XYZ file of C-alpha atoms in Angstrom:
567
model
C 147.094 120.340 -25.820
C 147.518 121.684 -22.263
C 148.580 125.223 -21.335
C 149.543 126.258 -17.791
C 149.121 129.636 -16.174
C 149.129 130.764 -12.575
C 145.384 130.398 -12.182
C 143.982 127.764 -14.515
C 145.120 124.707 -16.422
C 143.719 125.057 -19.942
C 143.225 122.297 -22.522
C 142.126 122.315 -26.120
C 141.106 119.071 -27.827
C 138.919 118.163 -30.801
C 137.249 115.471 -28.701
C 136.801 115.282 -24.935
C 135.677 112.115 -23.128
C 134.525 112.685 -19.540
C 134.852 109.470 -17.536
C 137.387 106.649 -17.642
C 135.000 103.757 -17.133
C 134.247 101.095 -19.709
C 132.086 103.441 -21.828
C 134.744 106.142 -21.962
C 137.536 103.669 -22.697
C 135.529 102.037 -25.505
C 134.721 105.454 -26.985
C 138.376 106.484 -26.855
C 139.529 103.274 -28.594
C 136.976 103.805 -31.345
C 138.055 107.438 -31.749
C 141.687 106.412 -32.111
C 140.652 103.726 -34.598
C 139.176 106.593 -36.616
C 142.318 108.720 -36.318
C 140.761 111.275 -33.939
C 142.643 113.256 -31.289
C 141.242 112.541 -27.823
C 141.494 113.957 -24.319
C 140.136 111.476 -21.756
C 139.669 112.756 -18.207
C 138.624 110.848 -15.112
C 137.760 111.908 -11.582
C 139.559 109.042 -9.831
C 143.223 108.064 -9.476
C 145.281 106.333 -12.145
C 145.219 103.020 -10.268
C 141.398 103.089 -10.436
C 141.330 103.469 -14.235
C 138.307 101.576 -15.538
C 136.086 102.332 -12.558
C 133.419 99.909 -11.377
C 133.851 97.715 -14.459
C 137.023 96.376 -12.817
C 134.844 94.996 -10.021
C 132.055 93.618 -12.206
C 131.485 89.886 -12.437
C 131.632 90.375 -16.192
C 128.382 88.864 -17.444
C 127.012 90.196 -20.738
C 123.705 89.711 -22.496
C 124.265 88.424 -26.029
C 121.877 87.023 -28.607
C 122.398 84.102 -31.015
C 126.112 83.599 -30.399
C 128.416 80.642 -31.124
C 128.652 80.098 -27.360
C 124.872 79.733 -27.162
C 124.777 77.379 -30.128
C 127.499 75.190 -28.604
C 125.199 74.895 -25.562
C 122.289 73.806 -27.736
C 120.455 77.112 -27.241
C 118.192 78.259 -30.069
C 117.880 82.033 -29.861
C 116.829 84.791 -32.232
C 116.774 88.584 -32.344
C 112.982 88.621 -32.443
C 112.668 86.399 -29.376
C 115.206 88.537 -27.535
C 113.403 91.753 -28.465
C 110.051 90.331 -27.366
C 111.599 89.333 -24.021
C 113.208 92.771 -23.650
C 110.015 94.771 -24.300
C 107.954 92.571 -21.975
C 110.487 92.822 -19.137
C 110.945 96.567 -19.671
C 107.149 96.981 -19.692
C 107.370 98.920 -22.942
C 104.427 99.014 -25.300
C 105.550 98.435 -28.875
C 103.104 100.860 -30.465
C 102.780 103.766 -28.024
C 104.686 107.052 -28.069
C 106.328 106.752 -24.663
C 110.111 106.471 -24.380
C 110.802 106.490 -28.159
C 114.590 106.737 -27.896
C 114.788 104.139 -25.135
C 112.892 101.683 -27.318
C 115.022 102.529 -30.353
C 118.132 101.783 -28.297
C 116.635 98.414 -27.315
C 116.232 97.619 -31.029
C 119.765 98.864 -31.731
C 121.272 96.724 -28.997
C 119.497 93.554 -30.111
C 120.576 94.182 -33.716
C 124.214 95.034 -32.977
C 125.261 93.326 -29.731
C 126.809 90.266 -31.330
C 128.884 92.001 -33.995
C 129.727 95.239 -32.164
C 130.358 93.892 -28.658
C 130.787 90.093 -28.576
C 132.884 89.915 -31.763
C 134.691 93.168 -30.951
C 135.827 91.832 -27.581
C 136.799 88.520 -29.159
C 139.065 90.511 -31.463
C 141.076 91.601 -28.421
C 141.391 88.024 -27.172
C 138.560 88.175 -24.630
C 136.754 84.858 -24.348
C 133.597 83.763 -22.558
C 132.943 80.921 -20.133
C 131.725 77.957 -22.204
C 128.454 77.551 -20.281
C 125.939 80.372 -20.802
C 124.101 81.276 -17.589
C 120.342 81.685 -17.393
C 119.408 84.675 -15.248
C 116.232 86.768 -14.968
C 113.981 84.021 -16.283
C 110.829 85.858 -15.302
C 108.044 84.448 -13.187
C 105.610 83.250 -15.834
C 107.238 83.573 -19.241
C 104.519 85.152 -21.359
C 103.044 88.386 -19.977
C 104.430 91.907 -19.794
C 106.067 92.457 -16.418
C 106.414 88.745 -15.671
C 108.497 87.612 -18.633
C 112.271 87.353 -18.581
C 114.916 85.651 -20.701
C 113.266 82.825 -22.616
C 116.674 81.168 -23.053
C 120.116 81.558 -21.415
C 121.923 84.707 -22.641
C 124.283 85.683 -19.782
C 127.811 85.235 -21.180
C 130.457 85.451 -18.450
C 133.735 86.990 -19.580
C 136.567 84.596 -18.771
C 138.573 86.635 -16.289
C 135.503 88.674 -15.218
C 135.021 92.409 -15.704
C 138.594 92.896 -14.541
C 139.948 91.088 -17.601
C 137.656 92.999 -19.952
C 138.597 96.356 -18.460
C 142.330 95.767 -18.243
C 142.433 94.350 -21.777
C 140.702 97.437 -23.163
C 142.961 99.769 -21.164
C 146.024 98.071 -22.654
C 144.501 98.336 -26.110
C 143.891 102.049 -25.550
C 147.300 102.973 -24.130
C 149.201 100.867 -26.684
C 147.106 101.899 -29.659
C 148.936 102.649 -32.892
C 147.513 106.185 -32.638
C 148.375 106.645 -28.954
C 150.227 109.850 -29.842
C 146.744 111.325 -30.377
C 145.655 110.357 -26.845
C 146.011 112.271 -23.596
C 144.642 110.840 -20.335
C 144.270 112.972 -17.214
C 143.229 111.658 -13.813
C 141.689 113.289 -10.729
C 139.945 115.890 -12.883
C 136.487 116.621 -11.502
C 134.106 118.319 -13.940
C 131.782 120.788 -12.245
C 130.190 122.794 -15.073
C 129.877 122.989 -18.835
C 130.754 125.760 -21.254
C 128.136 126.774 -23.809
C 128.285 128.997 -26.872
C 125.209 129.811 -28.979
C 123.407 126.663 -27.814
C 126.372 124.412 -28.511
C 128.434 122.698 -25.814
C 132.066 123.702 -26.270
C 133.808 122.395 -23.154
C 133.790 122.160 -19.397
C 135.350 123.496 -16.199
C 136.388 121.879 -12.947
C 139.226 121.200 -10.536
C 142.177 118.845 -10.350
C 141.725 117.289 -6.952
C 145.080 115.868 -5.854
C 148.868 115.851 -6.219
C 150.638 113.202 -8.270
C 153.290 112.423 -10.802
C 153.411 112.848 -14.551
C 154.403 110.574 -17.418
C 154.134 110.624 -21.180
C 150.585 109.374 -21.721
C 148.957 109.465 -18.288
C 149.440 112.524 -16.157
C 148.083 114.088 -12.978
C 148.457 117.643 -11.734
C 148.549 119.646 -8.528
C 145.737 119.615 -5.974
C 142.650 121.819 -6.344
C 143.968 123.623 -9.373
C 141.126 124.804 -11.630
C 141.010 123.630 -15.220
C 139.031 124.444 -18.324
C 138.710 122.369 -21.478
C 137.670 123.553 -24.915
C 136.442 120.804 -27.224
C 134.447 120.544 -30.427
C 132.840 117.294 -29.272
C 132.245 116.120 -25.676
C 131.133 112.615 -24.650
C 129.798 112.346 -21.081
C 130.589 108.894 -19.639
C 130.570 109.927 -15.983
C 128.250 107.238 -14.630
C 124.847 107.488 -12.995
C 123.484 108.751 -9.692
C 123.281 105.627 -7.550
C 126.519 106.324 -5.692
C 124.900 109.383 -4.125
C 122.206 108.333 -1.661
C 120.819 111.890 -1.506
C 120.116 111.608 -5.229
C 118.727 108.097 -4.795
C 116.321 109.377 -2.135
C 115.343 112.397 -4.245
C 114.365 110.238 -7.217
C 113.112 107.184 -5.311
C 109.884 105.685 -6.719
C 107.950 105.103 -3.506
C 104.876 103.825 -5.322
C 106.926 101.029 -6.827
C 109.475 100.292 -4.095
C 107.777 101.560 -0.944
C 109.107 104.418 1.203
C 112.754 105.328 0.783
C 114.570 102.871 3.096
C 116.619 104.457 5.865
C 118.743 101.281 5.986
C 119.716 101.297 2.299
C 123.282 100.305 1.459
C 125.618 101.782 -1.136
C 126.723 99.409 -3.875
C 127.896 101.978 -6.405
C 130.921 104.272 -6.202
C 130.345 107.670 -4.511
C 131.764 109.383 -7.605
C 128.625 108.246 -9.461
C 126.842 111.191 -7.882
C 124.478 112.421 -10.617
C 125.649 116.024 -10.272
C 126.417 116.375 -13.975
C 122.852 115.243 -14.677
C 121.667 118.174 -12.560
C 124.037 120.525 -14.354
C 122.810 119.469 -17.805
C 119.186 119.511 -16.658
C 119.568 123.137 -15.582
C 120.973 123.980 -19.024
C 118.025 122.437 -20.883
C 119.209 118.904 -21.646
C 116.643 116.113 -21.471
C 117.160 114.056 -18.297
C 114.668 111.216 -17.996
C 113.598 108.381 -15.730
C 115.966 108.978 -12.828
C 113.582 106.923 -10.719
C 114.390 103.845 -12.825
C 117.075 102.028 -10.867
C 118.518 98.537 -10.857
C 118.951 97.809 -7.170
C 119.179 94.495 -5.332
C 117.283 93.188 -2.318
C 120.189 91.138 -0.969
C 122.677 93.700 0.278
C 124.822 93.228 3.397
C 127.348 95.460 5.120
C 130.789 95.258 3.543
C 133.242 93.677 6.038
C 135.923 96.138 4.873
C 134.031 99.283 3.864
C 135.740 101.896 1.723
C 133.068 104.553 2.260
C 129.931 105.205 4.326
C 127.175 102.585 4.030
C 129.359 100.482 1.719
C 127.542 97.244 0.961
C 128.105 93.908 -0.742
C 125.586 92.375 -3.104
C 124.936 88.760 -2.114
C 123.825 86.248 -4.723
C 121.268 84.458 -2.565
C 120.839 80.727 -2.239
C 117.938 79.056 -4.022
C 117.368 76.423 -1.322
C 117.237 78.847 1.606
C 114.086 80.523 2.903
C 113.496 84.257 2.661
C 111.913 85.577 5.878
C 110.554 88.905 7.076
C 111.727 90.718 10.229
C 109.487 88.535 12.422
C 110.702 85.263 10.951
C 107.680 84.617 8.723
C 108.375 83.130 5.340
C 107.605 85.861 2.797
C 104.633 85.036 0.611
C 102.174 83.923 -0.547
C 104.589 83.758 -3.497
C 107.936 82.833 -1.933
C 111.007 84.854 -2.884
C 113.691 83.094 -4.916
C 116.529 84.643 -6.847
C 117.151 84.246 -10.576
C 113.662 85.061 -11.829
C 112.696 88.705 -11.202
C 115.155 90.920 -9.302
C 112.863 93.926 -9.721
C 110.107 92.108 -7.811
C 112.468 91.136 -4.977
C 113.155 94.842 -4.417
C 109.464 95.725 -4.602
C 108.540 93.115 -2.002
C 111.402 94.071 0.340
C 110.652 97.782 0.056
C 107.025 97.263 1.076
C 107.802 95.119 4.144
C 107.204 96.900 7.476
C 110.910 97.054 8.440
C 112.294 96.931 4.862
C 114.744 94.147 5.577
C 114.715 90.368 5.352
C 116.478 87.289 6.690
C 117.832 84.608 4.381
C 117.722 81.333 6.331
C 119.802 78.328 5.319
C 122.234 75.746 6.651
C 125.965 75.466 6.062
C 125.588 72.869 3.301
C 123.279 75.177 1.344
C 125.592 78.134 1.899
C 128.668 76.258 0.687
C 126.958 75.096 -2.494
C 124.788 78.049 -3.416
C 125.820 81.265 -1.696
C 127.934 83.714 -3.695
C 128.952 87.371 -3.649
C 128.989 89.653 -6.662
C 132.344 91.068 -7.728
C 135.463 90.147 -9.692
C 137.850 90.442 -6.759
C 135.810 87.996 -4.676
C 135.328 85.356 -7.365
C 138.991 84.493 -7.675
C 138.652 81.325 -9.747
C 136.838 83.189 -12.520
C 139.015 86.290 -12.264
C 142.237 84.258 -12.353
C 140.886 82.036 -15.163
C 141.619 78.963 -13.063
C 139.922 75.806 -14.312
C 141.220 73.968 -11.258
C 139.560 76.586 -9.050
C 136.274 76.223 -10.950
C 136.331 72.440 -10.534
C 137.098 72.744 -6.800
C 134.264 75.226 -6.389
C 131.842 72.942 -8.236
C 132.766 70.041 -5.949
C 133.318 71.765 -2.601
C 131.367 74.994 -3.004
C 132.255 78.552 -2.039
C 133.775 77.653 1.312
C 136.257 80.521 1.443
C 133.571 83.134 0.729
C 131.160 81.610 3.254
C 133.830 81.532 5.983
C 134.733 85.161 5.259
C 131.106 86.255 5.598
C 130.554 84.264 8.803
C 133.751 85.569 10.371
C 133.669 89.194 9.241
C 130.206 90.309 8.096
C 128.008 91.784 10.841
C 124.863 90.772 8.951
C 125.604 87.030 9.107
C 124.737 84.992 12.221
C 124.915 81.253 12.979
C 123.494 78.797 15.493
C 123.799 75.074 16.118
C 120.107 74.926 16.934
C 117.148 77.014 15.856
C 116.754 78.590 19.337
C 120.445 79.603 19.228
C 120.016 81.034 15.750
C 116.905 83.018 16.653
C 118.667 84.439 19.722
C 121.517 85.584 17.476
C 119.061 87.065 14.977
C 117.311 89.030 17.702
C 120.662 90.299 18.951
C 121.223 91.723 15.452
C 117.710 92.927 14.660
C 117.325 96.409 13.212
C 114.111 97.394 14.963
C 113.878 97.275 18.770
C 110.117 96.690 18.682
C 110.265 93.686 16.322
C 111.374 90.231 17.468
C 112.139 87.234 15.303
C 109.748 84.497 16.386
C 111.118 80.993 16.906
C 107.662 79.499 16.453
C 107.231 81.269 13.099
C 110.513 79.874 11.832
C 109.861 76.349 13.128
C 106.412 76.355 11.504
C 107.678 77.422 8.072
C 110.718 75.140 8.076
C 108.521 72.170 8.987
C 106.139 72.959 6.117
C 108.982 73.436 3.603
C 110.920 70.330 4.648
C 107.700 68.336 4.654
C 107.145 69.169 0.975
C 110.627 67.910 0.145
C 110.027 64.684 2.071
C 106.849 63.969 0.066
C 108.799 64.011 -3.202
C 108.834 65.965 -6.452
C 105.580 64.623 -7.898
C 103.685 65.895 -4.847
C 105.352 69.318 -4.700
C 103.052 72.332 -4.516
C 105.556 74.789 -3.009
C 106.489 77.267 -5.763
C 110.080 77.667 -4.567
C 110.741 73.918 -4.667
C 109.116 73.675 -8.106
C 111.400 76.455 -9.335
C 114.442 74.687 -7.891
C 113.492 71.583 -9.888
C 113.188 73.808 -12.962
C 116.538 75.517 -12.297
C 118.335 72.186 -12.079
C 117.237 71.258 -15.596
C 119.793 73.759 -16.965
C 123.403 72.581 -16.607
C 124.646 76.014 -15.579
C 122.353 75.940 -12.541
C 122.386 72.238 -11.761
C 126.033 72.330 -10.706
C 125.379 75.092 -8.153
C 121.879 74.214 -6.903
C 121.236 71.429 -4.414
C 118.586 68.811 -5.054
C 115.800 68.581 -2.469
C 117.858 69.947 0.397
C 115.942 70.368 3.652
C 116.677 73.255 6.003
C 116.483 71.250 9.235
C 119.023 68.586 8.281
C 121.230 67.334 11.146
C 124.037 66.563 8.684
C 124.005 70.010 7.065
C 124.377 72.385 10.045
C 124.894 74.776 11.610
C 122.025 77.098 10.713
C 122.883 80.446 9.096
C 120.798 83.614 8.794
C 121.783 86.596 6.659
C 120.172 89.965 7.337
C 119.591 91.589 3.944
C 118.337 94.930 2.689
C 118.159 96.942 -0.496
C 121.503 97.998 -1.949
C 121.746 100.863 -4.436
C 123.482 99.760 -7.629
C 122.798 101.142 -11.115
C 120.926 104.021 -12.757
C 118.629 102.989 -15.596
C 117.635 106.530 -16.508
C 119.699 109.642 -17.143
C 120.748 111.785 -20.099
C 118.464 111.151 -23.063
C 120.253 110.258 -26.299
C 119.243 109.250 -29.782
C 120.692 106.110 -31.343
C 123.748 108.090 -32.484
C 124.522 108.801 -28.789
C 123.768 112.495 -29.330
C 122.208 114.264 -26.349
C 118.751 115.765 -26.823
C 117.340 118.936 -25.316
C 114.000 119.161 -23.547
C 112.285 119.842 -26.884
C 113.713 116.635 -28.369
C 116.325 118.342 -30.555
C 119.988 117.333 -30.828
C 122.390 119.451 -28.771
C 125.359 120.195 -30.977
C 128.708 118.977 -29.639
C 127.283 116.852 -26.796
C 127.075 113.055 -26.517
C 126.511 110.616 -23.663
C 127.239 106.929 -23.187
C 126.964 104.183 -20.612
C 125.210 104.619 -17.295
C 125.189 108.407 -17.721
C 122.719 107.883 -20.580
C 120.653 105.255 -18.789
C 122.759 102.901 -20.950
C 121.187 104.565 -23.999
C 118.111 106.692 -24.644
C 117.784 107.395 -20.895
C 116.376 104.018 -20.097
C 116.570 101.406 -22.847
C 116.028 98.593 -20.302
C 112.819 100.141 -19.001
C 112.034 99.330 -15.395
C 113.573 95.845 -15.459
C 116.912 94.673 -16.809
C 117.431 91.245 -18.315
C 120.874 91.375 -16.629
C 124.202 91.400 -18.405
C 123.160 94.452 -20.408
C 125.192 97.033 -18.501
C 128.818 96.401 -19.491
C 127.851 95.551 -23.037
C 125.635 98.620 -23.468
C 128.464 100.813 -22.147
C 130.690 99.430 -24.892
C 128.071 99.841 -27.620
C 127.048 103.367 -26.509
C 130.659 104.500 -26.370
C 131.585 103.062 -29.753
C 128.528 104.578 -31.426
C 129.237 108.034 -29.935
C 132.768 107.854 -31.324
C 131.541 106.660 -34.722
C 129.110 109.575 -34.897
C 131.902 112.049 -34.168
C 134.222 110.410 -36.697
C 131.572 110.652 -39.426
C 131.142 114.365 -38.738
C 134.901 114.882 -38.866
C 135.004 113.363 -42.339
C-alpha cells in the first residue's frame, strides 16, 4: 500500500479515512465488516488514538430503549423528533436546511438499532439511570422546548471505555490484514480529477517507530494518498480560536469574547473546511456552535487558553461581574445551555460568578471529562455510592487548590475581596451590597417554604428533584448563607469553545455535496466535520448526548454507502 522514495511517501488505497476519532474508527470497523481495504490516517500520536472521544463523559441521546423502559420512561420516535425540531428551531415544512433535517429524521429512526444495539454488541453497557438534560425552559414552544423525557444514556466507563473498546475491535478485527493505520499524518490539500476527489497530500509531522498494523514515519516528510473513496472525519473548527472568531454569531452570542477559553483540541482547526470550500464543496452553518458558559482555566493546561467545562451547581447563584444576580430569569443549568451562552455573551464584561457554599459544591459541582470522573470511568459502584453520599470532594478540593478561577472566603466580605482580587476588568468591582441583597432575597424564599416559592430557580430545583437521576445530586432547599455549610465559594466563569454544529454538508448517505447541491464523487464526511450530519442536524441547539452517537452513525453510514458501491 505504501511506496517510499527520496521525496514523498506515496500510498494507494481503495478507501481512505482521514481522522482517527470516534467517527473514523466506526467507519473503519464498518468497512472491514464489509470486507473493504482501508487506510486510516490521523494527525495525532498513536497514544492519542480516538481523539477527544477518550475524554468525553460518554453520554448519548437514545430514544425508546430498554434502559428507558426500565426507568419507567415512556418515549417515542415522534415525541423525540418533535423535541428535536423545536430545540433546533427548524420549521418542518420550509425549504431551509433540507439535509440537516433529513439527518435529524435519520438519527431518530436509527439511533437505537445502529448505535445503542451496535455498542451493546461489543459489550458496552449504559448506566442504569437515564439522565435528564436539556429539559428546555417551557416545554412546548420552538426555541424553549427540550427533552420531554430523560434520554441521556451514560456509557458505563465513559467515552474512554467506548473509544478503547472500538479501537480494540478495529485492530483485532478478523479482516485486520486489510487495515493500515498511520499516525502524525497531517492532510493539507486534496487531489481532484475531473470533478472527483481522488486523494490528498500532506506531511508526516514527527519521528517514531513502526509495527505491523500501526506505523509512524519520519518528521516532515511529504506524503500523497490516492484513493477511490475518501471519508473526512477530521473534526470541526472549535479548536482554532481564529476560526471561532471568524464565524462567531455576534447577533446571537454578543461580541466575540476576548476572554474565551479553548475546550476543543487545537487539531480541530477547520482548515480542511476552508480547503474544501475553496474547491466548491458546500460548507454550511459554521456559526452554529455548541459552546458552554461555565468554562474555567485548566489547572494543568496542555495548550494556550486551555479550559475546563464546569457542570454548574443548581443551588448556587449566577452573578454578573458586579455581583448582581443575573435576571430577571435566573440562570440555572440543565435546561437550555444555548441560552446560558447567549446571556453570558451579552453581559458587559462577558463573564460571570457562580456563588455557592462548600456544601453545595460538594454535592452538586462537577467537571466534564472521563479522566476527572474516575468512579464512572473505572466502573466503580463503590465510588458511585461514595460520591452519592459524600459528593465530589476530591474534584472540589482540586479546583479550590489549583484553579485560578476559584476563590473562597469564610465571610462574604472576605469572599468579595477575593473576587475583586481576581476580577477581569479593572474598572468593574464586585459589590458586597449587591451580593448580600440577592442572597438575602434567595434565602428568604427558601425559608418561606415550597408552597410560597416564586423564585424560578428554586421552583426548577424542586422540579429537578422529582427525577431520581437529579434528586441524588441536587440539594433540597439549601440556603447560600448557611453557617453550617461554609466557607463561601465563587467561581469565575466564561464561555468555552467546544463543538462545531455546522461544517461539510452531506446527504443522508454521508456523501459530500457541492455548492450546487450535487454529490461530489469519491468524497464523504462524518462526525463533527459534517456538523454531525447534513452540516447541522442539531440546528442551533443540541439536546445533548447527540455528538458521540452521531459520529458513530455518520461513520457507519459512510462506510455502508461505499460498500454498496463496491458491490
